[in-house]
mmCIF file of C-alpha atoms in Angstrom:
data_model
loop_
_atom_site.group_PDB
_atom_site.id
_atom_site.type_symbol
_atom_site.label_atom_id
_atom_site.label_comp_id
_atom_site.label_asym_id
_atom_site.label_seq_id
_atom_site.Cartn_x
_atom_site.Cartn_y
_atom_site.Cartn_z
ATOM 1 C CA UNK D 12 21.173 -25.596 -86.621
ATOM 2 C CA UNK D 13 24.593 -27.853 -85.853
ATOM 3 C CA UNK D 14 23.832 -31.652 -84.491
ATOM 4 C CA UNK D 15 23.508 -31.242 -80.923
ATOM 5 C CA UNK D 16 27.140 -31.991 -79.241
ATOM 6 C CA UNK D 17 29.602 -29.031 -77.824
ATOM 7 C CA UNK D 18 30.206 -25.617 -78.116
ATOM 8 C CA UNK D 19 33.152 -24.419 -77.645
ATOM 9 C CA UNK D 20 33.568 -21.114 -75.398
ATOM 10 C CA UNK D 21 35.670 -18.389 -77.367
ATOM 11 C CA UNK D 22 36.636 -16.454 -74.655
ATOM 12 C CA UNK D 23 38.744 -14.125 -75.816
ATOM 13 C CA UNK D 24 39.522 -10.389 -75.311
ATOM 14 C CA UNK D 25 40.070 -10.250 -78.945
ATOM 15 C CA UNK D 26 39.009 -10.944 -82.355
ATOM 16 C CA UNK D 27 43.076 -11.214 -83.152
ATOM 17 C CA UNK D 28 42.957 -13.826 -80.685
ATOM 18 C CA UNK D 29 40.056 -15.810 -81.868
ATOM 19 C CA UNK D 30 41.216 -15.793 -85.413
ATOM 20 C CA UNK D 31 43.649 -17.236 -84.295
ATOM 21 C CA UNK D 32 43.032 -19.862 -82.891
ATOM 22 C CA UNK D 33 40.703 -21.288 -85.109
ATOM 23 C CA UNK D 34 43.536 -21.852 -87.911
ATOM 24 C CA UNK D 35 44.562 -24.950 -85.943
ATOM 25 C CA UNK D 36 40.811 -26.449 -87.074
ATOM 26 C CA UNK D 37 41.008 -27.219 -90.490
ATOM 27 C CA UNK D 38 38.820 -24.788 -93.148
ATOM 28 C CA UNK D 39 36.126 -27.823 -93.284
ATOM 29 C CA UNK D 40 35.924 -28.156 -89.854
ATOM 30 C CA UNK D 41 32.347 -26.201 -88.829
ATOM 31 C CA UNK D 42 31.950 -25.658 -85.413
ATOM 32 C CA UNK D 43 29.846 -24.371 -82.983
ATOM 33 C CA UNK D 44 30.921 -21.747 -80.984
ATOM 34 C CA UNK D 45 29.677 -19.567 -78.404
ATOM 35 C CA UNK D 46 30.455 -15.768 -78.471
ATOM 36 C CA UNK D 47 30.187 -14.345 -74.510
ATOM 37 C CA UNK D 48 30.318 -10.990 -72.773
ATOM 38 C CA UNK D 49 33.696 -10.683 -72.973
ATOM 39 C CA UNK D 50 34.393 -10.665 -76.865
ATOM 40 C CA UNK D 51 30.919 -9.380 -77.927
ATOM 41 C CA UNK D 52 31.541 -5.822 -75.721
ATOM 42 C CA UNK D 53 34.678 -6.793 -77.213
ATOM 43 C CA UNK D 54 34.588 -7.057 -80.316
ATOM 44 C CA UNK D 55 30.489 -6.169 -81.567
ATOM 45 C CA UNK D 56 28.494 -6.789 -83.741
ATOM 46 C CA UNK D 57 32.118 -7.545 -86.402
ATOM 47 C CA UNK D 58 32.285 -10.622 -84.524
ATOM 48 C CA UNK D 59 29.446 -12.356 -85.654
ATOM 49 C CA UNK D 60 29.810 -11.310 -88.640
ATOM 50 C CA UNK D 61 33.243 -13.298 -89.027
ATOM 51 C CA UNK D 62 32.338 -16.586 -87.651
ATOM 52 C CA UNK D 63 29.130 -16.440 -89.947
ATOM 53 C CA UNK D 64 31.277 -15.902 -92.994
ATOM 54 C CA UNK D 65 33.045 -18.895 -92.160
ATOM 55 C CA UNK D 66 30.222 -20.905 -91.336
ATOM 56 C CA UNK D 67 29.791 -21.610 -87.869
ATOM 57 C CA UNK D 68 27.447 -21.550 -85.697
ATOM 58 C CA UNK D 69 26.748 -19.055 -83.140
ATOM 59 C CA UNK D 70 25.347 -19.434 -79.759
ATOM 60 C CA UNK D 71 25.670 -15.855 -78.680
ATOM 61 C CA UNK D 72 25.637 -16.061 -74.913
ATOM 62 C CA UNK D 73 24.832 -11.943 -73.036
ATOM 63 C CA UNK D 74 22.873 -13.262 -70.570
ATOM 64 C CA UNK D 75 19.900 -10.535 -70.809
ATOM 65 C CA UNK D 76 17.806 -9.293 -67.849
ATOM 66 C CA UNK D 77 16.377 -5.681 -67.607
ATOM 67 C CA UNK D 78 13.330 -4.429 -68.049
ATOM 68 C CA UNK D 79 10.905 -6.530 -70.203
ATOM 69 C CA UNK D 80 10.823 -3.438 -72.903
ATOM 70 C CA UNK D 81 13.979 -3.331 -72.822
ATOM 71 C CA UNK D 82 15.285 -6.507 -73.437
ATOM 72 C CA UNK D 83 11.942 -7.307 -76.545
ATOM 73 C CA UNK D 84 13.793 -4.357 -78.269
ATOM 74 C CA UNK D 85 17.428 -6.222 -77.600
ATOM 75 C CA UNK D 86 16.214 -9.489 -79.137
ATOM 76 C CA UNK D 87 15.033 -7.539 -82.619
ATOM 77 C CA UNK D 88 17.926 -6.849 -83.031
ATOM 78 C CA UNK D 89 19.805 -9.885 -82.441
ATOM 79 C CA UNK D 90 17.255 -12.092 -84.560
ATOM 80 C CA UNK D 91 18.460 -9.905 -87.902
ATOM 81 C CA UNK D 92 22.584 -10.888 -87.183
ATOM 82 C CA UNK D 93 21.798 -14.532 -87.662
ATOM 83 C CA UNK D 94 22.418 -15.961 -84.954
ATOM 84 C CA UNK D 95 21.620 -20.017 -83.690
ATOM 85 C CA UNK D 96 21.125 -19.440 -79.619
ATOM 86 C CA UNK D 97 21.057 -16.686 -77.569
ATOM 87 C CA UNK D 98 20.244 -16.210 -73.982
ATOM 88 C CA UNK D 99 18.160 -14.240 -70.276
ATOM 89 C CA UNK D 100 18.449 -14.344 -67.068
ATOM 90 C CA UNK D 101 15.111 -16.528 -65.682
ATOM 91 C CA UNK D 102 15.154 -14.637 -62.944
ATOM 92 C CA UNK D 103 14.025 -12.009 -64.804
ATOM 93 C CA UNK D 104 10.473 -13.497 -65.062
ATOM 94 C CA UNK D 105 7.764 -14.496 -67.304
ATOM 95 C CA UNK D 106 6.353 -11.081 -68.806
ATOM 96 C CA UNK D 107 10.122 -10.561 -69.426
ATOM 97 C CA UNK D 108 11.059 -13.648 -70.788
ATOM 98 C CA UNK D 109 7.676 -13.398 -72.888
ATOM 99 C CA UNK D 110 8.809 -9.862 -75.064
ATOM 100 C CA UNK D 111 11.904 -12.006 -75.284
ATOM 101 C CA UNK D 112 10.559 -14.014 -77.430
ATOM 102 C CA UNK D 113 8.898 -12.061 -78.803
ATOM 103 C CA UNK D 114 11.339 -9.787 -79.973
ATOM 104 C CA UNK D 115 13.512 -12.529 -80.718
ATOM 105 C CA UNK D 116 10.764 -14.293 -82.519
ATOM 106 C CA UNK D 117 11.268 -18.256 -83.852
ATOM 107 C CA UNK D 118 14.372 -18.381 -85.975
ATOM 108 C CA UNK D 119 16.413 -18.266 -83.068
ATOM 109 C CA UNK D 120 16.773 -20.707 -80.233
ATOM 110 C CA UNK D 121 15.866 -18.343 -77.006
ATOM 111 C CA UNK D 122 17.061 -20.464 -73.909
ATOM 112 C CA UNK D 123 16.929 -19.272 -70.314
ATOM 113 C CA UNK D 124 20.015 -19.181 -68.143
ATOM 114 C CA UNK D 125 18.931 -21.069 -64.217
ATOM 115 C CA UNK D 126 21.536 -20.664 -61.994
ATOM 116 C CA UNK D 127 25.596 -20.560 -63.140
ATOM 117 C CA UNK D 128 27.069 -23.648 -62.532
ATOM 118 C CA UNK D 129 30.027 -21.014 -60.302
ATOM 119 C CA UNK D 130 26.883 -20.893 -57.424
ATOM 120 C CA UNK D 131 26.861 -23.878 -54.993
ATOM 121 C CA UNK D 132 23.587 -24.252 -53.028
ATOM 122 C CA UNK D 133 25.273 -22.553 -49.681
ATOM 123 C CA UNK D 134 26.401 -19.017 -51.826
ATOM 124 C CA UNK D 135 22.508 -18.962 -52.977
ATOM 125 C CA UNK D 136 21.015 -19.752 -50.549
ATOM 126 C CA UNK D 137 23.559 -16.587 -48.805
ATOM 127 C CA UNK D 138 23.508 -14.002 -51.538
ATOM 128 C CA UNK D 139 20.193 -14.889 -53.336
ATOM 129 C CA UNK D 140 18.525 -15.549 -50.647
ATOM 130 C CA UNK D 141 16.831 -18.024 -51.922
ATOM 131 C CA UNK D 142 15.741 -20.713 -49.232
ATOM 132 C CA UNK D 143 14.357 -24.122 -51.748
ATOM 133 C CA UNK D 144 16.898 -26.283 -52.910
ATOM 134 C CA UNK D 145 19.002 -25.052 -55.640
ATOM 135 C CA UNK D 146 17.611 -27.963 -57.476
ATOM 136 C CA UNK D 147 13.983 -26.219 -57.002
ATOM 137 C CA UNK D 148 15.139 -23.034 -57.891
ATOM 138 C CA UNK D 149 16.312 -24.455 -61.010
ATOM 139 C CA UNK D 150 13.309 -25.822 -62.067
ATOM 140 C CA UNK D 151 11.035 -23.141 -60.734
ATOM 141 C CA UNK D 152 13.270 -21.125 -63.312
ATOM 142 C CA UNK D 153 13.141 -24.248 -66.279
ATOM 143 C CA UNK D 154 8.692 -24.179 -65.978
ATOM 144 C CA UNK D 155 8.507 -19.653 -66.216
ATOM 145 C CA UNK D 156 10.929 -21.058 -69.410
ATOM 146 C CA UNK D 157 8.381 -23.223 -70.475
ATOM 147 C CA UNK D 158 5.609 -21.105 -69.926
ATOM 148 C CA UNK D 159 6.920 -17.999 -71.890
ATOM 149 C CA UNK D 160 7.339 -21.035 -75.141
ATOM 150 C CA UNK D 161 11.352 -20.556 -74.883
ATOM 151 C CA UNK D 162 13.763 -23.398 -76.503
ATOM 152 C CA UNK D 163 15.335 -24.874 -73.292
ATOM 153 C CA UNK D 164 18.000 -24.105 -70.300
ATOM 154 C CA UNK D 165 20.806 -22.977 -69.512
ATOM 155 C CA UNK D 166 21.796 -25.842 -66.352
ATOM 156 C CA UNK D 167 23.975 -28.206 -64.769
ATOM 157 C CA UNK D 168 24.484 -31.511 -66.483
ATOM 158 C CA UNK D 169 23.434 -32.528 -62.481
ATOM 159 C CA UNK D 170 20.024 -30.936 -62.945
ATOM 160 C CA UNK D 171 19.093 -32.087 -66.693
ATOM 161 C CA UNK D 172 17.563 -35.306 -65.124
ATOM 162 C CA UNK D 173 15.179 -33.503 -63.138
ATOM 163 C CA UNK D 174 14.973 -30.657 -65.846
ATOM 164 C CA UNK D 175 13.621 -33.084 -68.626
ATOM 165 C CA UNK D 176 11.072 -34.924 -66.019
ATOM 166 C CA UNK D 177 8.716 -31.907 -66.435
ATOM 167 C CA UNK D 178 9.101 -30.307 -69.527
ATOM 168 C CA UNK D 179 8.053 -31.347 -73.353
ATOM 169 C CA UNK D 180 9.373 -32.996 -75.972
ATOM 170 C CA UNK D 181 12.255 -31.147 -78.109
ATOM 171 C CA UNK D 182 13.054 -28.515 -74.702
ATOM 172 C CA UNK D 183 17.029 -28.245 -74.779
ATOM 173 C CA UNK D 184 19.419 -28.623 -72.430
ATOM 174 C CA UNK D 185 23.021 -26.077 -72.588
ATOM 175 C CA UNK D 186 25.103 -27.231 -69.818
ATOM 176 C CA UNK D 187 28.607 -25.645 -69.298
ATOM 177 C CA UNK D 188 30.663 -26.729 -66.828
ATOM 178 C CA UNK D 189 31.934 -29.582 -68.880
ATOM 179 C CA UNK D 190 35.900 -30.823 -68.363
ATOM 180 C CA UNK D 191 37.560 -33.799 -69.469
ATOM 181 C CA UNK D 192 38.380 -36.770 -67.128
ATOM 182 C CA UNK D 193 41.305 -35.692 -65.240
ATOM 183 C CA UNK D 194 41.135 -31.760 -66.418
ATOM 184 C CA UNK D 195 41.488 -28.726 -63.820
ATOM 185 C CA UNK D 196 38.014 -27.967 -62.582
ATOM 186 C CA UNK D 197 38.797 -24.099 -62.353
ATOM 187 C CA UNK D 198 35.830 -21.524 -61.041
ATOM 188 C CA UNK D 199 33.442 -24.493 -61.822
ATOM 189 C CA UNK D 200 31.361 -26.144 -58.843
ATOM 190 C CA UNK D 201 29.452 -28.428 -60.101
ATOM 191 C CA UNK D 202 31.180 -30.223 -63.210
ATOM 192 C CA UNK D 203 30.618 -33.227 -65.308
ATOM 193 C CA UNK D 204 32.812 -34.878 -68.215
ATOM 194 C CA UNK D 205 31.074 -35.504 -71.684
ATOM 195 C CA UNK D 206 30.393 -39.172 -71.321
ATOM 196 C CA UNK D 207 28.608 -38.105 -68.809
ATOM 197 C CA UNK D 208 26.597 -35.294 -69.558
ATOM 198 C CA UNK D 209 25.796 -37.094 -73.008
ATOM 199 C CA UNK D 210 24.372 -40.319 -71.111
ATOM 200 C CA UNK D 211 22.316 -38.003 -68.454
ATOM 201 C CA UNK D 212 20.467 -36.400 -70.728
ATOM 202 C CA UNK D 213 22.106 -32.861 -71.515
ATOM 203 C CA UNK D 214 21.869 -31.522 -75.878
ATOM 204 C CA UNK D 215 24.732 -29.008 -76.103
ATOM 205 C CA UNK D 216 27.581 -29.139 -73.582
ATOM 206 C CA UNK D 217 29.494 -26.038 -73.427
ATOM 207 C CA UNK D 218 33.720 -26.506 -73.632
ATOM 208 C CA UNK D 219 36.076 -23.292 -72.977
ATOM 209 C CA UNK D 220 39.470 -24.012 -72.252
ATOM 210 C CA UNK D 221 39.883 -27.612 -72.216
ATOM 211 C CA UNK D 222 39.853 -26.709 -75.969
ATOM 212 C CA UNK D 223 41.012 -23.083 -75.902
ATOM 213 C CA UNK D 224 44.260 -23.110 -73.703
ATOM 214 C CA UNK D 225 45.196 -26.897 -74.604
ATOM 215 C CA UNK D 226 48.201 -26.681 -76.651
ATOM 216 C CA UNK D 227 46.488 -28.339 -79.882
ATOM 217 C CA UNK D 228 43.238 -26.899 -79.828
ATOM 218 C CA UNK D 229 41.999 -29.075 -82.956
ATOM 219 C CA UNK D 230 42.925 -32.709 -81.279
ATOM 220 C CA UNK D 231 40.675 -31.548 -77.937
ATOM 221 C CA UNK D 232 37.603 -30.409 -80.096
ATOM 222 C CA UNK D 233 37.823 -34.165 -81.812
ATOM 223 C CA UNK D 234 38.912 -36.330 -78.018
ATOM 224 C CA UNK D 235 35.645 -34.397 -76.497
ATOM 225 C CA UNK D 236 33.374 -34.973 -79.811
ATOM 226 C CA UNK D 237 34.827 -38.907 -79.677
ATOM 227 C CA UNK D 238 33.698 -38.975 -75.913
ATOM 228 C CA UNK D 239 30.727 -37.604 -76.727
ATOM 229 C CA UNK D 240 29.639 -39.955 -78.848
ATOM 230 C CA UNK D 241 30.869 -43.219 -78.318
#
């Protein structure tokens, strides 16, 4: 497992664009990368095999949410692929989370998505009919993840402190919605800089466009790593 820090979101539509992007990095620079639904559905397991052949760590972010049996069977498939971390939706319920853990086994980190960083409290209440606070919703989902023996959650960096207060040592927080100082927020509602995320207790930060759309992706990545490690 890679040391804690930045994970690059490879939000590309095909393998060719991934290869072009990775050419910006020295061969000896081993990355932690996120493969999301867009790229995985376009390329399939080949993308995992390709990235593994280069020595990179892989966060396969498929956000599974289905009946427990289906999720367990899918996790059994993913367990054979050599990925380092993957996701389920906490809203699937305790039984689904437990079946996911059983299907994946213990060799791969399994984390639960709580509330998406694109979701505001008002939208949560209106669209999901969850009438508690956003923070309480995240805490509730987190307790379910702990109950099911998951390794951590995906959450906004703004919720990390509260999550760490109710979870055992070693429970990880993976935080998207990270933007370097001065970068555009885009469609993210709850954002934080790498330095702020590190200080508040995030274990991994997920960064996409500030690196993938930079003039020099390697320099942008190094700057974020430096900010994280400062």
